Tab-separated table of C-alpha atoms and ligand atoms in Angstrom:
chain	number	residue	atom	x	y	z
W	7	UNK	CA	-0.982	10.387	-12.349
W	8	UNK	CA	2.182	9.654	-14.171
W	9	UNK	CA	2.298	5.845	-15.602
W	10	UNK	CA	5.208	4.243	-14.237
W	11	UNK	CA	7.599	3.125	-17.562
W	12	UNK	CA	7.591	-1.097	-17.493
W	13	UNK	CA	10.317	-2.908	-16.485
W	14	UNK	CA	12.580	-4.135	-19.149
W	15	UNK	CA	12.665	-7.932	-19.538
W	16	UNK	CA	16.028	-8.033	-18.224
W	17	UNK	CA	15.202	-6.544	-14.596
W	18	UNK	CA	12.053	-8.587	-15.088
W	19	UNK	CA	14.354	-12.209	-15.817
W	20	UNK	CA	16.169	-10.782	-12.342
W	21	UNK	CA	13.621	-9.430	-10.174
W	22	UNK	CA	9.820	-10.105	-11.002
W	23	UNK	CA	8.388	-12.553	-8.480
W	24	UNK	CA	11.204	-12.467	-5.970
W	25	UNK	CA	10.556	-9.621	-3.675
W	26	UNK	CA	7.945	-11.732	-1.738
W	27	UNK	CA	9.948	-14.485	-1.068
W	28	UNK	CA	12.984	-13.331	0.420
W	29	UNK	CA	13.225	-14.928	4.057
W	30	UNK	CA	15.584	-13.696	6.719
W	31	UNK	CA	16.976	-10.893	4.521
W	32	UNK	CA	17.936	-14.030	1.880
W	33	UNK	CA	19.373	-12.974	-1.408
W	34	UNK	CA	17.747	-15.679	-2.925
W	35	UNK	CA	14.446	-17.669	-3.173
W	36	UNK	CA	14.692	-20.738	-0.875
W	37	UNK	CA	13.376	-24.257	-1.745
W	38	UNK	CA	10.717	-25.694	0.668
W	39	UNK	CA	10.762	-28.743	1.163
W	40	UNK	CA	7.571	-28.763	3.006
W	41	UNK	CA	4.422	-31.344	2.078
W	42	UNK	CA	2.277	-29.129	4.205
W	43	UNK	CA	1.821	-25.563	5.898
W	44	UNK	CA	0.991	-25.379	9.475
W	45	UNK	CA	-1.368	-22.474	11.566
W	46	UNK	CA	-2.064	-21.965	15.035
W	47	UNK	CA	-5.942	-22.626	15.351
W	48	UNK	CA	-8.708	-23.446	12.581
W	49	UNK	CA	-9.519	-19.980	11.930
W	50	UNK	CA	-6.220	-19.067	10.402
W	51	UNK	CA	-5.995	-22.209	8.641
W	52	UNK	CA	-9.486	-21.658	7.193
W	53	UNK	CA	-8.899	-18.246	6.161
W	54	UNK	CA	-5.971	-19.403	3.519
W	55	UNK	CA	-7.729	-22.462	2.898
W	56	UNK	CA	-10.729	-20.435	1.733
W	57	UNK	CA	-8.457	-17.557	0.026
W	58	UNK	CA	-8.987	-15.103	2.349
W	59	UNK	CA	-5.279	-14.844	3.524
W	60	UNK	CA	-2.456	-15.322	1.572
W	61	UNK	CA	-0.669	-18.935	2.393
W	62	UNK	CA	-0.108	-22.414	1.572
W	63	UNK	CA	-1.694	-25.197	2.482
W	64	UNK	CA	-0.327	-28.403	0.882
W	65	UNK	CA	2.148	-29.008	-1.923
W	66	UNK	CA	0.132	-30.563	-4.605
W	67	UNK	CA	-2.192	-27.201	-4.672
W	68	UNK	CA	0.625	-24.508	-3.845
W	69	UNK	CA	3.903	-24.058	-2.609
W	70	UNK	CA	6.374	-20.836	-1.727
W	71	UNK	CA	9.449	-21.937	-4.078
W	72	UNK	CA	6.758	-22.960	-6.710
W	73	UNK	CA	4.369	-19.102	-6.469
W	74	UNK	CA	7.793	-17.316	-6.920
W	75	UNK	CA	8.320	-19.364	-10.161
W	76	UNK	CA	4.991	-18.819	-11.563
W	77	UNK	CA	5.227	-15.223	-10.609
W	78	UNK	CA	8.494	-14.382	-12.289
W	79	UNK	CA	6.409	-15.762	-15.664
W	80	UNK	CA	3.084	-13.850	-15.015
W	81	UNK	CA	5.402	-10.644	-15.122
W	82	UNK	CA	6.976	-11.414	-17.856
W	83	UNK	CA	4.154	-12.538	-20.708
W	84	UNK	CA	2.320	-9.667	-18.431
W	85	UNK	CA	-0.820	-11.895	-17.599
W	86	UNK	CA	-3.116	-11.645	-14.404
W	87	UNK	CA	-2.710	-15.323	-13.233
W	88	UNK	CA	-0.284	-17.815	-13.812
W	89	UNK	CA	-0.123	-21.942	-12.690
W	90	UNK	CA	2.595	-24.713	-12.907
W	91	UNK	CA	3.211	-28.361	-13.737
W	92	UNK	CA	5.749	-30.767	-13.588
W	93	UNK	CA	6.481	-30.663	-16.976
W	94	UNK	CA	5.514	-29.011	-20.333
W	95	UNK	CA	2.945	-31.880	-21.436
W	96	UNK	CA	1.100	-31.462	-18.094
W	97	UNK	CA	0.444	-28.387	-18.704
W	98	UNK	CA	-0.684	-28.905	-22.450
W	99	UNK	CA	-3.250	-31.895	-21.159
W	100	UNK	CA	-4.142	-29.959	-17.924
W	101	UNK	CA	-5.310	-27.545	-20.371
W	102	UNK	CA	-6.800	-29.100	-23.066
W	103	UNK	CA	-9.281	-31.529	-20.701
W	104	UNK	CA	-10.062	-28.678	-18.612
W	105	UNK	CA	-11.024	-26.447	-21.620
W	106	UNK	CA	-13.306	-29.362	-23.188
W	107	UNK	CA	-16.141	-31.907	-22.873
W	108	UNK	CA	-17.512	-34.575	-25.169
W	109	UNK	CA	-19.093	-33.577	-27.896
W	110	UNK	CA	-16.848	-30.115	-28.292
W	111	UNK	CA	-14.546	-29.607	-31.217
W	112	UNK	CA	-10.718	-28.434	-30.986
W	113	UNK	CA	-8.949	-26.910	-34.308
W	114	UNK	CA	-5.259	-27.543	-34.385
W	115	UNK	CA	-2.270	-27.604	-36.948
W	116	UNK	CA	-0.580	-30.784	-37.607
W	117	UNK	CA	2.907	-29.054	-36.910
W	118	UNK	CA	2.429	-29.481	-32.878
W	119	UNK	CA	5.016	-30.401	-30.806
W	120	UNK	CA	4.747	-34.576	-31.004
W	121	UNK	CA	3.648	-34.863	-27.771
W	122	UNK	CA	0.549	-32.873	-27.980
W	123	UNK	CA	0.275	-34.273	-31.850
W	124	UNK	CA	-0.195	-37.719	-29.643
W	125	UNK	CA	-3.101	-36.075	-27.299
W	126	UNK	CA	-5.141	-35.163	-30.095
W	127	UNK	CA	-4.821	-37.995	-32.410
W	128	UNK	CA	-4.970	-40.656	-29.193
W	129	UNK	CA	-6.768	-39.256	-25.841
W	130	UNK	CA	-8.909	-36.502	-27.260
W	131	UNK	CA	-10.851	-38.895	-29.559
W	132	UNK	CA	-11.673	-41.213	-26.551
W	133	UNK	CA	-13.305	-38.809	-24.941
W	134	UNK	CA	-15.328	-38.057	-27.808
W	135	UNK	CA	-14.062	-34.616	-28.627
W	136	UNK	CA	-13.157	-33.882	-32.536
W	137	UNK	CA	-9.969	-32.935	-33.471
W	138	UNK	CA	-9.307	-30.669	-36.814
W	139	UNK	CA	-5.537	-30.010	-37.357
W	140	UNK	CA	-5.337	-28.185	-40.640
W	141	UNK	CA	-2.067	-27.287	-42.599
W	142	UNK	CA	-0.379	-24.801	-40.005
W	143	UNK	CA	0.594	-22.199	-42.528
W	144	UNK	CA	-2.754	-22.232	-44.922
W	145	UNK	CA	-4.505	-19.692	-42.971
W	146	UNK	CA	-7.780	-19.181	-44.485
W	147	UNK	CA	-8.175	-23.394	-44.069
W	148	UNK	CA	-7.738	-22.953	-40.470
W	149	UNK	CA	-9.961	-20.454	-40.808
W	150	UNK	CA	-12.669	-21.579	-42.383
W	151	UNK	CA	-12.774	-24.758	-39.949
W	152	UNK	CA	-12.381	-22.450	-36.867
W	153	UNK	CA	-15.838	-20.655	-38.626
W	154	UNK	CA	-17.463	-23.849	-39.067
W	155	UNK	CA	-17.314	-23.469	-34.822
W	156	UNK	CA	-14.856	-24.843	-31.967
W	157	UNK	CA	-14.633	-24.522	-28.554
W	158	UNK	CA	-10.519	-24.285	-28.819
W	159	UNK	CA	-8.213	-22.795	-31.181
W	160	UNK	CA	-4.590	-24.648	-30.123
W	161	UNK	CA	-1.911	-23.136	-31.818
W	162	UNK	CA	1.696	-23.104	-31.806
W	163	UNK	CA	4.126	-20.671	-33.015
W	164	UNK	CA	6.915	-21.498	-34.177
W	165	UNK	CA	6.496	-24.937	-34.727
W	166	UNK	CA	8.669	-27.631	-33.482
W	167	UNK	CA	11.062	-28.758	-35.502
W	168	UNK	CA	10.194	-26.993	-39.523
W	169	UNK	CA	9.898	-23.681	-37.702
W	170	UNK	CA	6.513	-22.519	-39.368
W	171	UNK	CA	4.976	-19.518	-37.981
W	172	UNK	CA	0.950	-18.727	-37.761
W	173	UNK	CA	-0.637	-15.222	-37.198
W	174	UNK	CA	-1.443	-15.257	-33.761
W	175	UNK	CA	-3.499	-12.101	-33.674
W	176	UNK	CA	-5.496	-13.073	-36.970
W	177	UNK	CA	-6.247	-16.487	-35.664
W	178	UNK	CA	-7.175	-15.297	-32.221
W	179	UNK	CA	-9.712	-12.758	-33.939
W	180	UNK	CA	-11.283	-15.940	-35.835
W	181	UNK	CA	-11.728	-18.272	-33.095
W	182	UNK	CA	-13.183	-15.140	-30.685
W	183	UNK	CA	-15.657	-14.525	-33.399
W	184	UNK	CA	-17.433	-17.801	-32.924
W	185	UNK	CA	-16.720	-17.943	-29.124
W	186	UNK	CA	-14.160	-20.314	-29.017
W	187	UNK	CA	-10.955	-19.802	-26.365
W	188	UNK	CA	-7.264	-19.813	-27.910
W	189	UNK	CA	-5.000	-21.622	-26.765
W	190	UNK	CA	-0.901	-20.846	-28.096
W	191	UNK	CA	2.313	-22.980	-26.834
W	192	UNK	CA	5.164	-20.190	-26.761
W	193	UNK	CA	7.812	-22.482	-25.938
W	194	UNK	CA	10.162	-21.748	-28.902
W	195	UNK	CA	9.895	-17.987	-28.779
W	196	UNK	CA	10.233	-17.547	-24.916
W	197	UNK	CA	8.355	-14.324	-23.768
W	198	UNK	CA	11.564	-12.673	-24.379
W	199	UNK	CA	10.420	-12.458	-28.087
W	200	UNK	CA	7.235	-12.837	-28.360
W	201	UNK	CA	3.641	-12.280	-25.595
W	202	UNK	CA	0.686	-14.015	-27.490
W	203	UNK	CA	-1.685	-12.890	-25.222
W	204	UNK	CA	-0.877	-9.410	-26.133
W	205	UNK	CA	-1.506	-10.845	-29.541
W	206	UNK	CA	-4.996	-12.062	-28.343
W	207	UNK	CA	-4.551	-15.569	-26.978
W	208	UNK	CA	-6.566	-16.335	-24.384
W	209	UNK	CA	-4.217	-18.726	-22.529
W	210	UNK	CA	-0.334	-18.628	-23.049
W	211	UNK	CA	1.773	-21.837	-22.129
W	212	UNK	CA	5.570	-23.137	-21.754
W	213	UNK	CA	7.445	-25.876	-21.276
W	214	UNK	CA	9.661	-24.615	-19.134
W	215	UNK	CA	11.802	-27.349	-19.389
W	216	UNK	CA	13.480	-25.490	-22.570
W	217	UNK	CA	14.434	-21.682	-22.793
W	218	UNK	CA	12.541	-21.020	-19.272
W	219	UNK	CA	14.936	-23.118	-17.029
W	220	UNK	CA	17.792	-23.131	-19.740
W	221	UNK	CA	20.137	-25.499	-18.382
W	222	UNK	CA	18.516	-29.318	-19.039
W	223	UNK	CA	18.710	-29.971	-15.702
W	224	UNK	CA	14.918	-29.485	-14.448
W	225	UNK	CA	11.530	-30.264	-16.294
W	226	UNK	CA	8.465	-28.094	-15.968
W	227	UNK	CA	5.530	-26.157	-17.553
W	228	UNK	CA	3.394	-23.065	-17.269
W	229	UNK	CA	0.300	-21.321	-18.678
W	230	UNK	CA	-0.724	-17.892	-17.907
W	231	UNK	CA	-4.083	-15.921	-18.461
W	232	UNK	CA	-7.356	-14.547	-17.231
W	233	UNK	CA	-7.471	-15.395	-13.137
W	234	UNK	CA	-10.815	-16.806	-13.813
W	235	UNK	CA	-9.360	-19.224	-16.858
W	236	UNK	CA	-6.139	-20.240	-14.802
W	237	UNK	CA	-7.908	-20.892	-11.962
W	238	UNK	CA	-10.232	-23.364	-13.762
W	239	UNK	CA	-6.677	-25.008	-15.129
W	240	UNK	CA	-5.450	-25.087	-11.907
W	241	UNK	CA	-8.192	-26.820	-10.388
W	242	UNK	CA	-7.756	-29.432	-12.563
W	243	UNK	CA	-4.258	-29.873	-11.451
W	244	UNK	CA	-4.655	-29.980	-8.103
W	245	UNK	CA	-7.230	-32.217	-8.162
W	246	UNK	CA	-4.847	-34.685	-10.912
W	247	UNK	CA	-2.034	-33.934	-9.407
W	248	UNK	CA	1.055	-32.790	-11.966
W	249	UNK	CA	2.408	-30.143	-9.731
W	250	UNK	CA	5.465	-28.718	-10.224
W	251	UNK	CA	8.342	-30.101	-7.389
W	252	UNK	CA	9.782	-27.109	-4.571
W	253	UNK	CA	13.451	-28.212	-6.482
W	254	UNK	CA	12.663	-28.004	-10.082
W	255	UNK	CA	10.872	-25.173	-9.520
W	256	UNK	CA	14.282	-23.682	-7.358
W	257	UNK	CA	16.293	-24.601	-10.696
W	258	UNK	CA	13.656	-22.914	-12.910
W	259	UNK	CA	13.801	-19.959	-11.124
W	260	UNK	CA	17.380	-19.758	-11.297
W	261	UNK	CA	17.904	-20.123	-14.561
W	262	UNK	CA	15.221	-17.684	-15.429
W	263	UNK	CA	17.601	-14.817	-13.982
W	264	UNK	CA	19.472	-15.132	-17.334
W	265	UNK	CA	16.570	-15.526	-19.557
W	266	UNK	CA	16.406	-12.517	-21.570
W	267	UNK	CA	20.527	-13.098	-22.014
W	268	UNK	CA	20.874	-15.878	-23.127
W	269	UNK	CA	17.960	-15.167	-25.477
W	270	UNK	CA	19.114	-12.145	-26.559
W	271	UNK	CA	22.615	-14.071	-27.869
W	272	UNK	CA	20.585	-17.173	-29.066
W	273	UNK	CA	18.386	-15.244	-31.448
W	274	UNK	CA	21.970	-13.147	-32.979
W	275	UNK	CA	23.903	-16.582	-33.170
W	276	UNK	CA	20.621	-18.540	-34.605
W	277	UNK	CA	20.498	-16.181	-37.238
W	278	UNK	CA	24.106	-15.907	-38.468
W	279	UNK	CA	24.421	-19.815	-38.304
W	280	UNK	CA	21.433	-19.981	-40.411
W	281	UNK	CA	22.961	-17.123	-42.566
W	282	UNK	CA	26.007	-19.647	-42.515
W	283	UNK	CA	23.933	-22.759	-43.975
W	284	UNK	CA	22.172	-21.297	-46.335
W	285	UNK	CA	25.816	-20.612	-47.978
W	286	UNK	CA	26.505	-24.415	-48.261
W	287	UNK	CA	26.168	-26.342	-50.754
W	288	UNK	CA	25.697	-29.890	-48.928
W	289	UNK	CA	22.608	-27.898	-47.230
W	290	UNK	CA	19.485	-27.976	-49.586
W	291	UNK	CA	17.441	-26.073	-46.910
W	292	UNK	CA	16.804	-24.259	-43.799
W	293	UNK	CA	14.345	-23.295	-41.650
W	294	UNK	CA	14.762	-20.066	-39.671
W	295	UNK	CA	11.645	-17.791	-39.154
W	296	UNK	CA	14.539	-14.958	-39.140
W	297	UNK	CA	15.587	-15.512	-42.553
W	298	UNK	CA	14.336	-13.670	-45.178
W	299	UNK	CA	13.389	-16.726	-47.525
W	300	UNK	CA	11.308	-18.275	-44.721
W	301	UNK	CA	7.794	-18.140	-46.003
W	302	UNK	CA	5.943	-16.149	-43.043
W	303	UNK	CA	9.036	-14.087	-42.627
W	304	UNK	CA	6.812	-10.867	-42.771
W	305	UNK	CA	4.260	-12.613	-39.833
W	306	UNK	CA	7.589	-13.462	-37.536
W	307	UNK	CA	8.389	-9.594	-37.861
W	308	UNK	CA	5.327	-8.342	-36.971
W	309	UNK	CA	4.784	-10.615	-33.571
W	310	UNK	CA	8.149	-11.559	-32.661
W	311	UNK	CA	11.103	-9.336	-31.124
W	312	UNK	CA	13.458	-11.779	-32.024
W	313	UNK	CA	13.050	-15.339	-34.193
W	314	UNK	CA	14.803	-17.754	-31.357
W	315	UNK	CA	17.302	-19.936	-30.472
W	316	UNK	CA	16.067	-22.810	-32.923
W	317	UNK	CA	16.792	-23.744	-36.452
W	318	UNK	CA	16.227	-27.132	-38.782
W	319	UNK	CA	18.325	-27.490	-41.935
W	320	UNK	CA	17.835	-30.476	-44.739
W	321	UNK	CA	21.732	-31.905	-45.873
W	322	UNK	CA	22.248	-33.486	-49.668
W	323	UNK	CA	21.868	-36.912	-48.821
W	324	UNK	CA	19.172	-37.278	-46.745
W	325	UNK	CA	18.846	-39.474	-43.618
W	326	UNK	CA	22.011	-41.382	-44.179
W	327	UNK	CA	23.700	-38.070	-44.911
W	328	UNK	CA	22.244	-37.377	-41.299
W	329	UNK	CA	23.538	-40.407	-39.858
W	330	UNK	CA	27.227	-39.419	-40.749
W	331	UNK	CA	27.206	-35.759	-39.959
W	332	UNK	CA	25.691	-35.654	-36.562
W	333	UNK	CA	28.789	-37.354	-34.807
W	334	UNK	CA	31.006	-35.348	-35.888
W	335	UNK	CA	29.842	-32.419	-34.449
W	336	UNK	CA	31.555	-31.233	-31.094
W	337	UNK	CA	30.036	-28.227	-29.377
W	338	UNK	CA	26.603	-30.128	-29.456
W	339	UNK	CA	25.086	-32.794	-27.358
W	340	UNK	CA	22.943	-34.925	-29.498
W	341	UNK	CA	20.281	-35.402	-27.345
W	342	UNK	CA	16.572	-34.939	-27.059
W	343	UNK	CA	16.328	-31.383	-25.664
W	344	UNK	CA	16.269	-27.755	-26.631
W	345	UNK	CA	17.072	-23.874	-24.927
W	346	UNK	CA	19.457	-25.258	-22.834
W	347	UNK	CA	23.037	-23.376	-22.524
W	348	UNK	CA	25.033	-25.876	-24.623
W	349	UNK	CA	23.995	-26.227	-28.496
W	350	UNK	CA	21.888	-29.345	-29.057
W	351	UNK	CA	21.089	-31.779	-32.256
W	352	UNK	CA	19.158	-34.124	-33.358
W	353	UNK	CA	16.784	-35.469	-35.736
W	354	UNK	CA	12.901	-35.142	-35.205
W	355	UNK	CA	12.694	-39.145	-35.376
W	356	UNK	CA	14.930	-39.189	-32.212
W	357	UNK	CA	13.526	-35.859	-30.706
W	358	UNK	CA	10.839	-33.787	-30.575
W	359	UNK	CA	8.369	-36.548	-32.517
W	360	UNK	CA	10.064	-39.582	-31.578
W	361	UNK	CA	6.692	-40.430	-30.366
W	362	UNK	CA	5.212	-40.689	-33.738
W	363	UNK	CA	5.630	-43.472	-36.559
W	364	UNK	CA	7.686	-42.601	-40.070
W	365	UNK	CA	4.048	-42.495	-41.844
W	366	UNK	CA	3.033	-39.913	-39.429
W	367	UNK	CA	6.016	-38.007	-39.191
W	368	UNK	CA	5.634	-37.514	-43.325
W	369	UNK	CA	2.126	-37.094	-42.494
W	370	UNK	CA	3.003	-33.881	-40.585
W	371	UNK	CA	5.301	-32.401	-43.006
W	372	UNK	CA	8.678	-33.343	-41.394
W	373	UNK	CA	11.268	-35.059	-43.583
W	374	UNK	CA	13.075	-38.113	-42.674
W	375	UNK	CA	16.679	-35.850	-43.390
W	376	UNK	CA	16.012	-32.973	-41.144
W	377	UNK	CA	18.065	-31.802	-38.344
W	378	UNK	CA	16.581	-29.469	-35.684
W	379	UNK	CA	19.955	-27.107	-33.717
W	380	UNK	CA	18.994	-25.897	-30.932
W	381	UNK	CA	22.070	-23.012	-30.356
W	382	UNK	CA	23.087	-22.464	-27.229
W	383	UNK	CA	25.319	-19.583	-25.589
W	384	UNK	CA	28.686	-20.835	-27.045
W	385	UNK	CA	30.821	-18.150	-29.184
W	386	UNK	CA	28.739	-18.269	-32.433
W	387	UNK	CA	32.707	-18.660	-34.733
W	388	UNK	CA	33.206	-21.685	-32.770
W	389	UNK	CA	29.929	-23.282	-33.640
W	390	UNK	CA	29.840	-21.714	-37.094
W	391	UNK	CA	33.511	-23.896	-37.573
W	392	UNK	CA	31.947	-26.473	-36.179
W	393	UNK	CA	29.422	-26.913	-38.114
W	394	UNK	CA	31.735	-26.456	-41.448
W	395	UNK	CA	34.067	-28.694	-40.245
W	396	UNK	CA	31.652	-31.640	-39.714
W	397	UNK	CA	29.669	-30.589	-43.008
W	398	UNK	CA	33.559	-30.850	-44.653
A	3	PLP	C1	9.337	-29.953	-25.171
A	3	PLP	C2	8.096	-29.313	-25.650
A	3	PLP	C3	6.862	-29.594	-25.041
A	3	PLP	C4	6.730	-30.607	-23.925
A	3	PLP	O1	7.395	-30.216	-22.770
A	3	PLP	P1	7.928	-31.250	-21.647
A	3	PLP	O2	8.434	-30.338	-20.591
A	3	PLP	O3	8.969	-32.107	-22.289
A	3	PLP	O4	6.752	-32.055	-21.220
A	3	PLP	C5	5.751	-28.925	-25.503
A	3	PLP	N1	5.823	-28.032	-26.506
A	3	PLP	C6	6.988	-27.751	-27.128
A	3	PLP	C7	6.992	-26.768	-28.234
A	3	PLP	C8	8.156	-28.374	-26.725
A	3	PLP	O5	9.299	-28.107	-27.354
């Protein structure tokens, strides 16, 4: 039998999960706005209630709009099950207090996204379940904790906002050989650029509210994996409740159609801006897993297709320096977001770890000066003269 050739992640962005969904000839995947799912007698009812038949049954467990979503993301980090959440941290916690139990230990970096830096450092403990977050780029400390035995390997790759990059596969291979399950947020490289689980994670998350969706105007989250491990996180979702809403899930969708596009022009402009900084002199650094002076350059080009839409850079001058330059940009919202169409900026104190305190920010490795740019789909000149204009 001839293997079919796979679909491109193009078609996939356009196509995967759709077919299915399509009611009344529709071109497009409607939103239902529909608590619950009605049958004709208890028998029919039962069978979808039990799984026997395909169906929904009420919103908080599953929902049409919702399965196409999920769907469209199985395809395209090619995993056997996938399951939503109303946003990106939902999914993180869904996961991480489904995965463990008092008394079990998690090993971490302390690059995570500040959110999930919170979870570990402030819920996990209170539960009773130890928390190891090791330098994220010393890889034989991570792996000599993962060796000392863990239950879950979290990782995160790149990291939000200093862009450091760990060896999925190597990381997976030390966490499997003591039995533990690996866990890796893929938020920054989209599946567009990069499928951890074809690296050897065991469960492969989003926040779809970034790259996924695209245009800042919906909030959501994803994992994908095993059936049997998906099913266990969506049990616990169901049962707590963070599912994803019919309309952000409509809005996901939609913006997914352009996924691999706009990804495909974020990672060229990304780079060529960062080429661009790394020229100036009021820039003393810059953080690009792209550029060939980023320290795990050689790890980014062996696991990613393409280094992302993200970049940090330090200016002369530090935070004040900061302060001055980020009003005068004007392609960029500066705003707490990221992947979105429009280019985006902002400091880590205001953004992705505004959740943390200055101590911890050091703490984590982020300096006080930093500015994460998020590029969007603008003409890369425009921001590039941006950029030198309000650096002028
Ligand atoms: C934004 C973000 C999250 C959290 O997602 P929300 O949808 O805001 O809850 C998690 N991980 C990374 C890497 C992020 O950038």
């Amino acid at each position: 039998m001839s293997k079919q050739k796979p679909l491109g992640s193009g078609t996939m962005s356009v196509w995967a999960g759709e077919e299915n969904n399509l009611w009344w000839g529709a071109t497009q995947v409607p939103v239902v706005h529909s608590v619950s799912f009605g049958y004709p007698d208890v028998d029919a009812w039962q069978d979808v209630a039990l799984g026997r038949a395909p169906g929904h049954i009420y919103g908080r467990n599953t929902n049409p709009t919702v399965a196409a979503f999920e769907e469209k993301v199985r395809l395209l980090e090619g995993a056997d099950a996938a399951t939503s959440f109303a946003t990106g941290m939902a999914a993180i916690s869904n996961i991480l207090f489904t995965l463990l139990s008092p008394g079990d230990r998690v090993v971490s970096v302390k690059d995570t996204y500040g959110g999930t830096n919170k979870l570990f450092l402030e819920f996990l403990p209170r539960f009773h379940i130890k928390v190891e977050l090791c330098n994220t780029t010393n890889h034989e400390a991570i792996e000599a904790e993962i060796a000392k035995g863990c239950r879950v390997l979290y990782m995160e790759s790149p990291t939000n906002p200093t862009l450091k990059v760990m060896d999925i596969a190597r990381l997976a291979k030390a966490a499997h050989k003591v039995g533990a399950l690996v866990v890796a947020d893929n938020t920054f490289a989209t599946p567009i650029n990069q499928n951890p689980l074809a690296l050897g994670v065991d469960l492969v998350l989003h926040s779809a509210t970034k790259f996924l969706g695209g245009h800042a105007d919906a909030l959501g989250g994803v994992v994908c994996g095993s059936k049997e491990l998906v099913h266990q996180v969506y049990h616990h979702r169901e049962i707590t409740g963070a599912a994803l809403d019919p309309m952000a899930a409509y809005l996901l969708l939609r913006g997914m159609k352009t996924l691999q596009l706009r990804v495909a022009r974020q990672n060229e402009s990304a780079l060529k801006i960062a080429q661009f900084l790394e020229s100036q002199p009021s820039v003393t650094q810059v953080f690009y897993p792209g550029l060939s002076s980023h320290p795990q350059h050689e790890i980014a080009r062996q696991q990613m297709r393409g280094f992302g839409g993200v970049l940090s850079f330090m200016l002369k001058g530090g935070f004040d320096a900061v302060r001055a330059f980020l009003p005068r940009l004007r392609h960029a919202h500066l705003a707490a977001n990221l992947g979105a169409v429009e280019t985006i900026a902002g400091p880590p104190a205001t953004t992705s770890h505004v959740e943390c305190t200055p101590e911890e920010r050091a703490a984590m490795g982020i300096p006080e000066g930093l500015i994460r740019y998020s590029v969007g789909i603008e003409d890369v000149d425009d921001l590039i003269a941006d950029l030198k204009q309000a650096l002028g």
